[in-house]
PDB file of C-alpha atoms in Angstrom:
ATOM      1  CA  UNK A   1     -76.508 134.849  87.858  1.00  0.00           C
ATOM      2  CA  UNK A   2     -78.805 132.729  89.988  1.00  0.00           C
ATOM      3  CA  UNK A   3     -79.569 129.058  90.373  1.00  0.00           C
ATOM      4  CA  UNK A   4     -82.637 128.055  92.302  1.00  0.00           C
ATOM      5  CA  UNK A   5     -81.205 124.554  92.783  1.00  0.00           C
ATOM      6  CA  UNK A   6     -77.670 125.063  94.054  1.00  0.00           C
ATOM      7  CA  UNK A   7     -77.714 128.318  95.999  1.00  0.00           C
ATOM      8  CA  UNK A   8     -75.498 126.949  98.769  1.00  0.00           C
ATOM      9  CA  UNK A   9     -72.486 126.489  96.480  1.00  0.00           C
ATOM     10  CA  UNK A  10     -73.173 128.836  93.549  1.00  0.00           C
ATOM     11  CA  UNK A  11     -70.403 131.221  92.599  1.00  0.00           C
ATOM     12  CA  UNK A  12     -71.533 134.668  91.533  1.00  0.00           C
ATOM     13  CA  UNK A  13     -70.216 136.243  88.334  1.00  0.00           C
ATOM     14  CA  UNK A  14     -70.176 140.021  88.088  1.00  0.00           C
ATOM     15  CA  UNK A  15     -71.794 141.512  84.977  1.00  0.00           C
ATOM     16  CA  UNK A  16     -68.521 143.247  84.018  1.00  0.00           C
ATOM     17  CA  UNK A  17     -66.727 139.909  84.007  1.00  0.00           C
ATOM     18  CA  UNK A  18     -69.462 138.320  81.885  1.00  0.00           C
ATOM     19  CA  UNK A  19     -69.276 141.053  79.265  1.00  0.00           C
ATOM     20  CA  UNK A  20     -65.490 140.989  79.190  1.00  0.00           C
ATOM     21  CA  UNK A  21     -65.564 137.242  78.409  1.00  0.00           C
ATOM     22  CA  UNK A  22     -68.315 137.734  75.848  1.00  0.00           C
ATOM     23  CA  UNK A  23     -66.402 140.479  74.046  1.00  0.00           C
ATOM     24  CA  UNK A  24     -63.081 138.590  73.928  1.00  0.00           C
ATOM     25  CA  UNK A  25     -64.608 135.315  72.782  1.00  0.00           C
ATOM     26  CA  UNK A  26     -66.743 137.013  70.122  1.00  0.00           C
ATOM     27  CA  UNK A  27     -63.672 138.704  68.650  1.00  0.00           C
ATOM     28  CA  UNK A  28     -62.129 135.285  68.054  1.00  0.00           C
ATOM     29  CA  UNK A  29     -64.975 134.299  65.752  1.00  0.00           C
ATOM     30  CA  UNK A  30     -65.812 137.665  64.266  1.00  0.00           C
ATOM     31  CA  UNK A  31     -62.392 138.660  63.003  1.00  0.00           C
ATOM     32  CA  UNK A  32     -62.786 141.365  60.382  1.00  0.00           C
ATOM     33  CA  UNK A  33     -66.524 140.835  60.044  1.00  0.00           C
ATOM     34  CA  UNK A  34     -69.253 138.262  59.272  1.00  0.00           C
ATOM     35  CA  UNK A  35     -68.912 138.083  55.502  1.00  0.00           C
ATOM     36  CA  UNK A  36     -71.716 135.640  54.990  1.00  0.00           C
ATOM     37  CA  UNK A  37     -74.306 137.559  56.972  1.00  0.00           C
ATOM     38  CA  UNK A  38     -73.283 140.858  55.384  1.00  0.00           C
ATOM     39  CA  UNK A  39     -73.738 139.242  51.977  1.00  0.00           C
ATOM     40  CA  UNK A  40     -77.132 137.608  52.319  1.00  0.00           C
ATOM     41  CA  UNK A  41     -79.102 139.461  55.037  1.00  0.00           C
ATOM     42  CA  UNK A  42     -80.562 142.856  54.260  1.00  0.00           C
ATOM     43  CA  UNK A  43     -79.823 145.717  56.600  1.00  0.00           C
ATOM     44  CA  UNK A  44     -82.562 146.392  59.139  1.00  0.00           C
ATOM     45  CA  UNK A  45     -84.018 142.873  59.041  1.00  0.00           C
ATOM     46  CA  UNK A  46     -85.126 141.511  62.342  1.00  0.00           C
ATOM     47  CA  UNK A  47     -85.513 137.943  63.539  1.00  0.00           C
ATOM     48  CA  UNK A  48     -86.599 135.765  66.452  1.00  0.00           C
ATOM     49  CA  UNK A  49     -84.597 132.777  67.594  1.00  0.00           C
ATOM     50  CA  UNK A  50     -85.763 129.865  69.743  1.00  0.00           C
ATOM     51  CA  UNK A  51     -83.317 127.880  71.891  1.00  0.00           C
ATOM     52  CA  UNK A  52     -84.258 124.188  71.844  1.00  0.00           C
ATOM     53  CA  UNK A  53     -82.919 121.305  73.892  1.00  0.00           C
ATOM     54  CA  UNK A  54     -81.898 118.224  71.927  1.00  0.00           C
ATOM     55  CA  UNK A  55     -81.182 116.220  75.128  1.00  0.00           C
ATOM     56  CA  UNK A  56     -81.765 116.411  78.895  1.00  0.00           C
ATOM     57  CA  UNK A  57     -79.220 118.657  80.565  1.00  0.00           C
ATOM     58  CA  UNK A  58     -78.543 121.083  83.432  1.00  0.00           C
ATOM     59  CA  UNK A  59     -78.704 124.607  82.059  1.00  0.00           C
ATOM     60  CA  UNK A  60     -75.686 126.848  82.492  1.00  0.00           C
ATOM     61  CA  UNK A  61     -74.573 129.993  80.663  1.00  0.00           C
ATOM     62  CA  UNK A  62     -77.845 131.462  79.356  1.00  0.00           C
ATOM     63  CA  UNK A  63     -76.948 134.939  80.684  1.00  0.00           C
ATOM     64  CA  UNK A  64     -73.427 134.613  79.306  1.00  0.00           C
ATOM     65  CA  UNK A  65     -74.907 133.746  75.898  1.00  0.00           C
ATOM     66  CA  UNK A  66     -77.176 136.767  76.175  1.00  0.00           C
ATOM     67  CA  UNK A  67     -74.114 138.952  76.891  1.00  0.00           C
ATOM     68  CA  UNK A  68     -72.536 137.705  73.646  1.00  0.00           C
ATOM     69  CA  UNK A  69     -75.508 138.996  71.630  1.00  0.00           C
ATOM     70  CA  UNK A  70     -75.778 142.180  73.666  1.00  0.00           C
ATOM     71  CA  UNK A  71     -72.133 142.991  72.994  1.00  0.00           C
ATOM     72  CA  UNK A  72     -73.172 143.583  69.380  1.00  0.00           C
ATOM     73  CA  UNK A  73     -76.510 145.249  70.159  1.00  0.00           C
ATOM     74  CA  UNK A  74     -77.548 146.372  73.658  1.00  0.00           C
ATOM     75  CA  UNK A  75     -81.236 146.229  72.685  1.00  0.00           C
ATOM     76  CA  UNK A  76     -81.353 142.492  72.142  1.00  0.00           C
ATOM     77  CA  UNK A  77     -84.217 140.927  74.027  1.00  0.00           C
ATOM     78  CA  UNK A  78     -83.955 137.455  75.541  1.00  0.00           C
ATOM     79  CA  UNK A  79     -86.867 135.885  77.364  1.00  0.00           C
ATOM     80  CA  UNK A  80     -86.686 132.752  79.501  1.00  0.00           C
ATOM     81  CA  UNK A  81     -88.458 131.338  82.503  1.00  0.00           C
ATOM     82  CA  UNK A  82     -85.639 129.049  83.520  1.00  0.00           C
ATOM     83  CA  UNK A  83     -82.448 129.697  85.461  1.00  0.00           C
ATOM     84  CA  UNK A  84     -78.952 128.280  85.516  1.00  0.00           C
ATOM     85  CA  UNK A  85     -79.026 125.003  87.479  1.00  0.00           C
ATOM     86  CA  UNK A  86     -82.420 123.861  86.253  1.00  0.00           C
ATOM     87  CA  UNK A  87     -82.933 120.600  84.437  1.00  0.00           C
ATOM     88  CA  UNK A  88     -84.010 121.138  80.829  1.00  0.00           C
ATOM     89  CA  UNK A  89     -85.851 118.292  79.154  1.00  0.00           C
ATOM     90  CA  UNK A  90     -85.094 117.104  75.625  1.00  0.00           C
ATOM     91  CA  UNK A  91     -87.394 118.639  73.080  1.00  0.00           C
ATOM     92  CA  UNK A  92     -88.263 121.704  75.135  1.00  0.00           C
ATOM     93  CA  UNK A  93     -87.957 125.330  74.050  1.00  0.00           C
ATOM     94  CA  UNK A  94     -86.342 127.112  76.982  1.00  0.00           C
ATOM     95  CA  UNK A  95     -85.601 130.652  75.706  1.00  0.00           C
ATOM     96  CA  UNK A  96     -86.520 133.094  72.920  1.00  0.00           C
ATOM     97  CA  UNK A  97     -84.293 135.867  71.657  1.00  0.00           C
ATOM     98  CA  UNK A  98     -85.274 138.744  69.379  1.00  0.00           C
ATOM     99  CA  UNK A  99     -83.333 141.496  67.623  1.00  0.00           C
ATOM    100  CA  UNK A 100     -81.498 142.437  64.412  1.00  0.00           C
ATOM    101  CA  UNK A 101     -81.128 139.387  62.223  1.00  0.00           C
ATOM    102  CA  UNK A 102     -77.473 140.187  61.505  1.00  0.00           C
ATOM    103  CA  UNK A 103     -76.658 140.299  65.221  1.00  0.00           C
ATOM    104  CA  UNK A 104     -78.359 136.974  65.932  1.00  0.00           C
ATOM    105  CA  UNK A 105     -76.515 135.278  63.068  1.00  0.00           C
ATOM    106  CA  UNK A 106     -73.129 136.751  63.860  1.00  0.00           C
ATOM    107  CA  UNK A 107     -73.187 135.938  67.592  1.00  0.00           C
ATOM    108  CA  UNK A 108     -74.993 132.579  67.285  1.00  0.00           C
ATOM    109  CA  UNK A 109     -72.017 130.219  67.277  1.00  0.00           C
ATOM    110  CA  UNK A 110     -70.069 131.856  70.068  1.00  0.00           C
ATOM    111  CA  UNK A 111     -73.144 132.022  72.272  1.00  0.00           C
ATOM    112  CA  UNK A 112     -74.071 128.407  71.620  1.00  0.00           C
ATOM    113  CA  UNK A 113     -70.546 127.144  72.078  1.00  0.00           C
ATOM    114  CA  UNK A 114     -70.358 128.733  75.522  1.00  0.00           C
ATOM    115  CA  UNK A 115     -73.795 127.523  76.635  1.00  0.00           C
ATOM    116  CA  UNK A 116     -73.226 124.023  75.324  1.00  0.00           C
ATOM    117  CA  UNK A 117     -69.817 123.728  76.977  1.00  0.00           C
ATOM    118  CA  UNK A 118     -70.863 125.160  80.335  1.00  0.00           C
ATOM    119  CA  UNK A 119     -74.055 123.173  80.417  1.00  0.00           C
ATOM    120  CA  UNK A 120     -72.023 120.040  79.742  1.00  0.00           C
ATOM    121  CA  UNK A 121     -69.811 120.787  82.760  1.00  0.00           C
ATOM    122  CA  UNK A 122     -72.837 121.519  84.968  1.00  0.00           C
ATOM    123  CA  UNK A 123     -74.608 118.329  83.763  1.00  0.00           C
ATOM    124  CA  UNK A 124     -71.686 116.037  84.469  1.00  0.00           C
ATOM    125  CA  UNK A 125     -71.052 117.706  87.811  1.00  0.00           C
ATOM    126  CA  UNK A 126     -74.701 117.134  88.789  1.00  0.00           C
ATOM    127  CA  UNK A 127     -74.326 113.440  87.969  1.00  0.00           C
ATOM    128  CA  UNK A 128     -71.354 113.147  90.349  1.00  0.00           C
ATOM    129  CA  UNK A 129     -73.137 115.135  93.024  1.00  0.00           C
ATOM    130  CA  UNK A 130     -76.232 112.921  92.767  1.00  0.00           C
ATOM    131  CA  UNK A 131     -74.132 109.779  93.084  1.00  0.00           C
ATOM    132  CA  UNK A 132     -72.806 110.797  96.508  1.00  0.00           C
ATOM    133  CA  UNK A 133     -76.055 112.215  97.874  1.00  0.00           C
ATOM    134  CA  UNK A 134     -76.393 111.598 101.607  1.00  0.00           C
ATOM    135  CA  UNK A 135     -72.734 110.754 102.265  1.00  0.00           C
ATOM    136  CA  UNK A 136     -71.549 114.133 103.604  1.00  0.00           C
ATOM    137  CA  UNK A 137     -68.765 114.387 101.028  1.00  0.00           C
ATOM    138  CA  UNK A 138     -68.403 117.224  98.500  1.00  0.00           C
ATOM    139  CA  UNK A 139     -67.484 117.115  94.836  1.00  0.00           C
ATOM    140  CA  UNK A 140     -64.804 119.669  94.054  1.00  0.00           C
ATOM    141  CA  UNK A 141     -63.151 120.675  90.787  1.00  0.00           C
ATOM    142  CA  UNK A 142     -59.489 120.952  89.804  1.00  0.00           C
ATOM    143  CA  UNK A 143     -57.312 123.205  87.667  1.00  0.00           C
ATOM    144  CA  UNK A 144     -57.839 120.876  84.690  1.00  0.00           C
ATOM    145  CA  UNK A 145     -59.895 123.440  82.844  1.00  0.00           C
ATOM    146  CA  UNK A 146     -60.010 124.774  79.284  1.00  0.00           C
ATOM    147  CA  UNK A 147     -57.356 127.503  78.913  1.00  0.00           C
ATOM    148  CA  UNK A 148     -59.059 130.867  79.021  1.00  0.00           C
ATOM    149  CA  UNK A 149     -62.358 129.519  80.370  1.00  0.00           C
ATOM    150  CA  UNK A 150     -61.402 128.596  83.942  1.00  0.00           C
ATOM    151  CA  UNK A 151     -63.650 131.087  85.691  1.00  0.00           C
ATOM    152  CA  UNK A 152     -66.665 130.184  83.585  1.00  0.00           C
ATOM    153  CA  UNK A 153     -66.112 126.452  83.930  1.00  0.00           C
ATOM    154  CA  UNK A 154     -65.684 126.733  87.669  1.00  0.00           C
ATOM    155  CA  UNK A 155     -68.917 128.721  87.732  1.00  0.00           C
ATOM    156  CA  UNK A 156     -70.539 125.830  85.847  1.00  0.00           C
ATOM    157  CA  UNK A 157     -69.309 123.375  88.469  1.00  0.00           C
ATOM    158  CA  UNK A 158     -71.143 125.294  91.167  1.00  0.00           C
ATOM    159  CA  UNK A 159     -74.268 125.449  88.953  1.00  0.00           C
ATOM    160  CA  UNK A 160     -74.118 121.654  88.869  1.00  0.00           C
ATOM    161  CA  UNK A 161     -73.969 121.533  92.686  1.00  0.00           C
ATOM    162  CA  UNK A 162     -70.222 121.029  93.026  1.00  0.00           C
ATOM    163  CA  UNK A 163     -67.673 123.209  94.784  1.00  0.00           C
ATOM    164  CA  UNK A 164     -64.516 124.995  93.766  1.00  0.00           C
ATOM    165  CA  UNK A 165     -60.974 123.999  94.704  1.00  0.00           C
ATOM    166  CA  UNK A 166     -58.151 126.402  93.841  1.00  0.00           C
ATOM    167  CA  UNK A 167     -58.698 128.960  91.056  1.00  0.00           C
ATOM    168  CA  UNK A 168     -54.989 129.285  90.433  1.00  0.00           C
ATOM    169  CA  UNK A 169     -51.512 128.783  91.829  1.00  0.00           C
ATOM    170  CA  UNK A 170     -51.783 131.917  93.956  1.00  0.00           C
ATOM    171  CA  UNK A 171     -54.974 130.708  95.627  1.00  0.00           C
ATOM    172  CA  UNK A 172     -53.552 128.199  98.107  1.00  0.00           C
ATOM    173  CA  UNK A 173     -50.788 125.808  99.027  1.00  0.00           C
ATOM    174  CA  UNK A 174     -51.149 122.371  97.507  1.00  0.00           C
ATOM    175  CA  UNK A 175     -48.004 120.287  97.774  1.00  0.00           C
ATOM    176  CA  UNK A 176     -48.075 117.560  95.128  1.00  0.00           C
ATOM    177  CA  UNK A 177     -45.780 114.643  94.312  1.00  0.00           C
ATOM    178  CA  UNK A 178     -43.254 116.630  92.283  1.00  0.00           C
ATOM    179  CA  UNK A 179     -43.002 119.292  95.003  1.00  0.00           C
ATOM    180  CA  UNK A 180     -42.355 116.530  97.523  1.00  0.00           C
ATOM    181  CA  UNK A 181     -39.690 114.921  95.321  1.00  0.00           C
ATOM    182  CA  UNK A 182     -37.879 118.232  94.788  1.00  0.00           C
ATOM    183  CA  UNK A 183     -38.200 119.392  98.365  1.00  0.00           C
ATOM    184  CA  UNK A 184     -36.830 116.188  99.823  1.00  0.00           C
ATOM    185  CA  UNK A 185     -39.898 114.633 101.343  1.00  0.00           C
ATOM    186  CA  UNK A 186     -43.284 115.434 102.835  1.00  0.00           C
ATOM    187  CA  UNK A 187     -41.932 116.814 106.119  1.00  0.00           C
ATOM    188  CA  UNK A 188     -39.516 119.227 104.494  1.00  0.00           C
ATOM    189  CA  UNK A 189     -42.082 120.386 101.953  1.00  0.00           C
ATOM    190  CA  UNK A 190     -44.764 121.105 104.560  1.00  0.00           C
ATOM    191  CA  UNK A 191     -42.337 122.784 106.981  1.00  0.00           C
ATOM    192  CA  UNK A 192     -41.000 125.004 104.214  1.00  0.00           C
ATOM    193  CA  UNK A 193     -44.506 125.953 103.114  1.00  0.00           C
ATOM    194  CA  UNK A 194     -45.564 126.773 106.614  1.00  0.00           C
ATOM    195  CA  UNK A 195     -42.646 129.153 107.019  1.00  0.00           C
ATOM    196  CA  UNK A 196     -43.279 130.906 103.705  1.00  0.00           C
ATOM    197  CA  UNK A 197     -47.061 130.968 103.377  1.00  0.00           C
ATOM    198  CA  UNK A 198     -49.323 133.583 104.988  1.00  0.00           C
ATOM    199  CA  UNK A 199     -50.425 132.518 108.468  1.00  0.00           C
ATOM    200  CA  UNK A 200     -54.105 132.349 107.483  1.00  0.00           C
ATOM    201  CA  UNK A 201     -53.499 129.995 104.553  1.00  0.00           C
ATOM    202  CA  UNK A 202     -54.087 126.275 104.948  1.00  0.00           C
ATOM    203  CA  UNK A 203     -51.411 123.808 103.850  1.00  0.00           C
ATOM    204  CA  UNK A 204     -52.597 120.860 101.787  1.00  0.00           C
ATOM    205  CA  UNK A 205     -50.329 117.973 100.895  1.00  0.00           C
ATOM    206  CA  UNK A 206     -50.857 115.059  98.518  1.00  0.00           C
ATOM    207  CA  UNK A 207     -49.884 111.595  99.775  1.00  0.00           C
ATOM    208  CA  UNK A 208     -49.894 108.247  97.993  1.00  0.00           C
ATOM    209  CA  UNK A 209     -48.687 105.876 100.714  1.00  0.00           C
ATOM    210  CA  UNK A 210     -49.076 105.229 104.440  1.00  0.00           C
ATOM    211  CA  UNK A 211     -45.559 106.426 105.141  1.00  0.00           C
ATOM    212  CA  UNK A 212     -46.229 109.769 103.443  1.00  0.00           C
ATOM    213  CA  UNK A 213     -49.526 109.993 105.304  1.00  0.00           C
ATOM    214  CA  UNK A 214     -47.807 109.555 108.672  1.00  0.00           C
ATOM    215  CA  UNK A 215     -45.316 112.277 107.720  1.00  0.00           C
ATOM    216  CA  UNK A 216     -48.155 114.605 106.815  1.00  0.00           C
ATOM    217  CA  UNK A 217     -49.857 113.948 110.122  1.00  0.00           C
ATOM    218  CA  UNK A 218     -46.639 114.442 112.056  1.00  0.00           C
ATOM    219  CA  UNK A 219     -46.128 117.915 110.662  1.00  0.00           C
ATOM    220  CA  UNK A 220     -49.853 118.755 111.069  1.00  0.00           C
ATOM    221  CA  UNK A 221     -50.861 119.400 107.495  1.00  0.00           C
ATOM    222  CA  UNK A 222     -54.275 121.096 107.430  1.00  0.00           C
ATOM    223  CA  UNK A 223     -55.598 119.182 104.433  1.00  0.00           C
ATOM    224  CA  UNK A 224     -54.440 115.741 103.283  1.00  0.00           C
ATOM    225  CA  UNK A 225     -55.138 114.563  99.739  1.00  0.00           C
ATOM    226  CA  UNK A 226     -55.222 110.780  99.321  1.00  0.00           C
ATOM    227  CA  UNK A 227     -54.035 110.358  95.768  1.00  0.00           C
ATOM    228  CA  UNK A 228     -54.832 107.331  93.593  1.00  0.00           C
ATOM    229  CA  UNK A 229     -55.538 105.052  96.531  1.00  0.00           C
ATOM    230  CA  UNK A 230     -57.820 102.056  96.456  1.00  0.00           C
ATOM    231  CA  UNK A 231     -61.037 102.293  98.514  1.00  0.00           C
ATOM    232  CA  UNK A 232     -59.484  99.966 101.094  1.00  0.00           C
ATOM    233  CA  UNK A 233     -56.454 102.273 101.393  1.00  0.00           C
ATOM    234  CA  UNK A 234     -58.668 105.340 101.582  1.00  0.00           C
ATOM    235  CA  UNK A 235     -60.791 103.783 104.332  1.00  0.00           C
ATOM    236  CA  UNK A 236     -57.699 102.817 106.368  1.00  0.00           C
ATOM    237  CA  UNK A 237     -56.154 106.247 105.847  1.00  0.00           C
ATOM    238  CA  UNK A 238     -59.326 108.048 106.966  1.00  0.00           C
ATOM    239  CA  UNK A 239     -59.425 105.921 110.123  1.00  0.00           C
ATOM    240  CA  UNK A 240     -55.785 106.771 110.892  1.00  0.00           C
ATOM    241  CA  UNK A 241     -56.320 110.485 110.283  1.00  0.00           C
ATOM    242  CA  UNK A 242     -59.459 110.612 112.465  1.00  0.00           C
ATOM    243  CA  UNK A 243     -57.664 108.872 115.332  1.00  0.00           C
ATOM    244  CA  UNK A 244     -55.045 111.587 115.363  1.00  0.00           C
ATOM    245  CA  UNK A 245     -57.050 114.676 114.482  1.00  0.00           C
ATOM    246  CA  UNK A 246     -60.661 115.601 113.951  1.00  0.00           C
ATOM    247  CA  UNK A 247     -59.693 118.866 112.308  1.00  0.00           C
ATOM    248  CA  UNK A 248     -57.789 117.601 109.277  1.00  0.00           C
ATOM    249  CA  UNK A 249     -59.755 117.891 106.027  1.00  0.00           C
ATOM    250  CA  UNK A 250     -59.489 114.720 103.986  1.00  0.00           C
ATOM    251  CA  UNK A 251     -59.633 114.795 100.207  1.00  0.00           C
ATOM    252  CA  UNK A 252     -59.621 111.857  97.774  1.00  0.00           C
ATOM    253  CA  UNK A 253     -58.322 112.313  94.255  1.00  0.00           C
ATOM    254  CA  UNK A 254     -57.160 110.457  91.216  1.00  0.00           C
ATOM    255  CA  UNK A 255     -59.116 108.501  88.571  1.00  0.00           C
ATOM    256  CA  UNK A 256     -62.509 109.151  90.186  1.00  0.00           C
ATOM    257  CA  UNK A 257     -65.402 108.013  87.981  1.00  0.00           C
ATOM    258  CA  UNK A 258     -69.176 107.863  88.217  1.00  0.00           C
ATOM    259  CA  UNK A 259     -68.864 104.184  88.952  1.00  0.00           C
ATOM    260  CA  UNK A 260     -66.402 104.620  91.863  1.00  0.00           C
ATOM    261  CA  UNK A 261     -67.355 107.962  93.414  1.00  0.00           C
ATOM    262  CA  UNK A 262     -70.047 106.581  95.730  1.00  0.00           C
ATOM    263  CA  UNK A 263     -67.779 103.973  97.247  1.00  0.00           C
ATOM    264  CA  UNK A 264     -65.057 106.569  97.735  1.00  0.00           C
ATOM    265  CA  UNK A 265     -67.507 108.942  99.453  1.00  0.00           C
ATOM    266  CA  UNK A 266     -68.605 106.212 101.818  1.00  0.00           C
ATOM    267  CA  UNK A 267     -65.020 105.890 103.028  1.00  0.00           C
ATOM    268  CA  UNK A 268     -65.600 109.042 105.080  1.00  0.00           C
ATOM    269  CA  UNK A 269     -63.628 111.641 103.084  1.00  0.00           C
ATOM    270  CA  UNK A 270     -64.671 115.281 103.135  1.00  0.00           C
ATOM    271  CA  UNK A 271     -63.848 116.170  99.559  1.00  0.00           C
ATOM    272  CA  UNK A 272     -63.574 114.288  96.288  1.00  0.00           C
ATOM    273  CA  UNK A 273     -61.739 116.188  93.557  1.00  0.00           C
ATOM    274  CA  UNK A 274     -62.779 115.203  90.033  1.00  0.00           C
ATOM    275  CA  UNK A 275     -60.828 116.528  87.042  1.00  0.00           C
ATOM    276  CA  UNK A 276     -63.277 114.849  84.648  1.00  0.00           C
ATOM    277  CA  UNK A 277     -66.072 117.335  85.378  1.00  0.00           C
ATOM    278  CA  UNK A 278     -64.146 119.993  83.482  1.00  0.00           C
ATOM    279  CA  UNK A 279     -61.639 118.231  81.265  1.00  0.00           C
ATOM    280  CA  UNK A 280     -63.936 115.438  80.055  1.00  0.00           C
ATOM    281  CA  UNK A 281     -67.434 116.985  80.101  1.00  0.00           C
ATOM    282  CA  UNK A 282     -69.246 116.592  76.767  1.00  0.00           C
ATOM    283  CA  UNK A 283     -70.931 119.680  75.326  1.00  0.00           C
ATOM    284  CA  UNK A 284     -74.714 119.289  75.351  1.00  0.00           C
ATOM    285  CA  UNK A 285     -76.817 119.560  72.192  1.00  0.00           C
ATOM    286  CA  UNK A 286     -78.657 122.876  71.913  1.00  0.00           C
ATOM    287  CA  UNK A 287     -80.028 124.438  68.750  1.00  0.00           C
ATOM    288  CA  UNK A 288     -81.061 127.998  67.955  1.00  0.00           C
ATOM    289  CA  UNK A 289     -83.706 128.146  65.208  1.00  0.00           C
ATOM    290  CA  UNK A 290     -84.418 131.559  63.663  1.00  0.00           C
ATOM    291  CA  UNK A 291     -87.349 133.000  61.773  1.00  0.00           C
ATOM    292  CA  UNK A 292     -87.753 136.482  60.207  1.00  0.00           C
ATOM    293  CA  UNK A 293     -90.047 138.995  61.857  1.00  0.00           C
TER     294      UNK A 293
END
């Protein structure tokens, strides 16, 4: 999959992964068969479907949608002159698909659900990215994703111009408030993690106060997450961190919105993690209108 607009951050999805997702998600809807289509559409009938935008949005998932249809018939033909990451204007027709009418009808909802959901994530991500343009900060996602769709939603984040944080618990060390409470403090948690984690893995720790921040700096955490701090607290924390180390990566997190993200970015942080871009993104409105051939 390619995006002409976000090539610096775009995650690549292998075709095998795309088709595995398409097959599994189609099974959920198909069950024992499409009773309605089998009842009302004659065998051998062919159709053409036109994808139409009902609103402005950032496109994501067109090739995944194509894979859903192709899972049922490898000869399906989808034509489009747009790519993931491009802005689609309301009212425009952005793709045409042609093939057996029964296949188009059976796969329609699964394909649209995926494209609408992923385009919603990409669109909201793009809004956040645009808000911090020129600041030097990056928008990153979280693990607050739809169960079963994490890889696709994280792909959608990169299509929107954002960047990926951890993909799962095995992907990096991120010591959060409950880890700190159960370990007996920031120092103990970081020291324990450094002893246990592979030597090439960075240690990130979440802090919510100046005392925790000083502990994290004392034990030389590689990444410090400033959690749920006011912009004044974030600015003061960044200044303290930069005085002690130029190498520490600073992340801001917690309750970030489109209204606050610019001010947070201007505090000098490197990363801003936003759970909303996946857990609160609204599916965009796309229709697929079919006609017989």
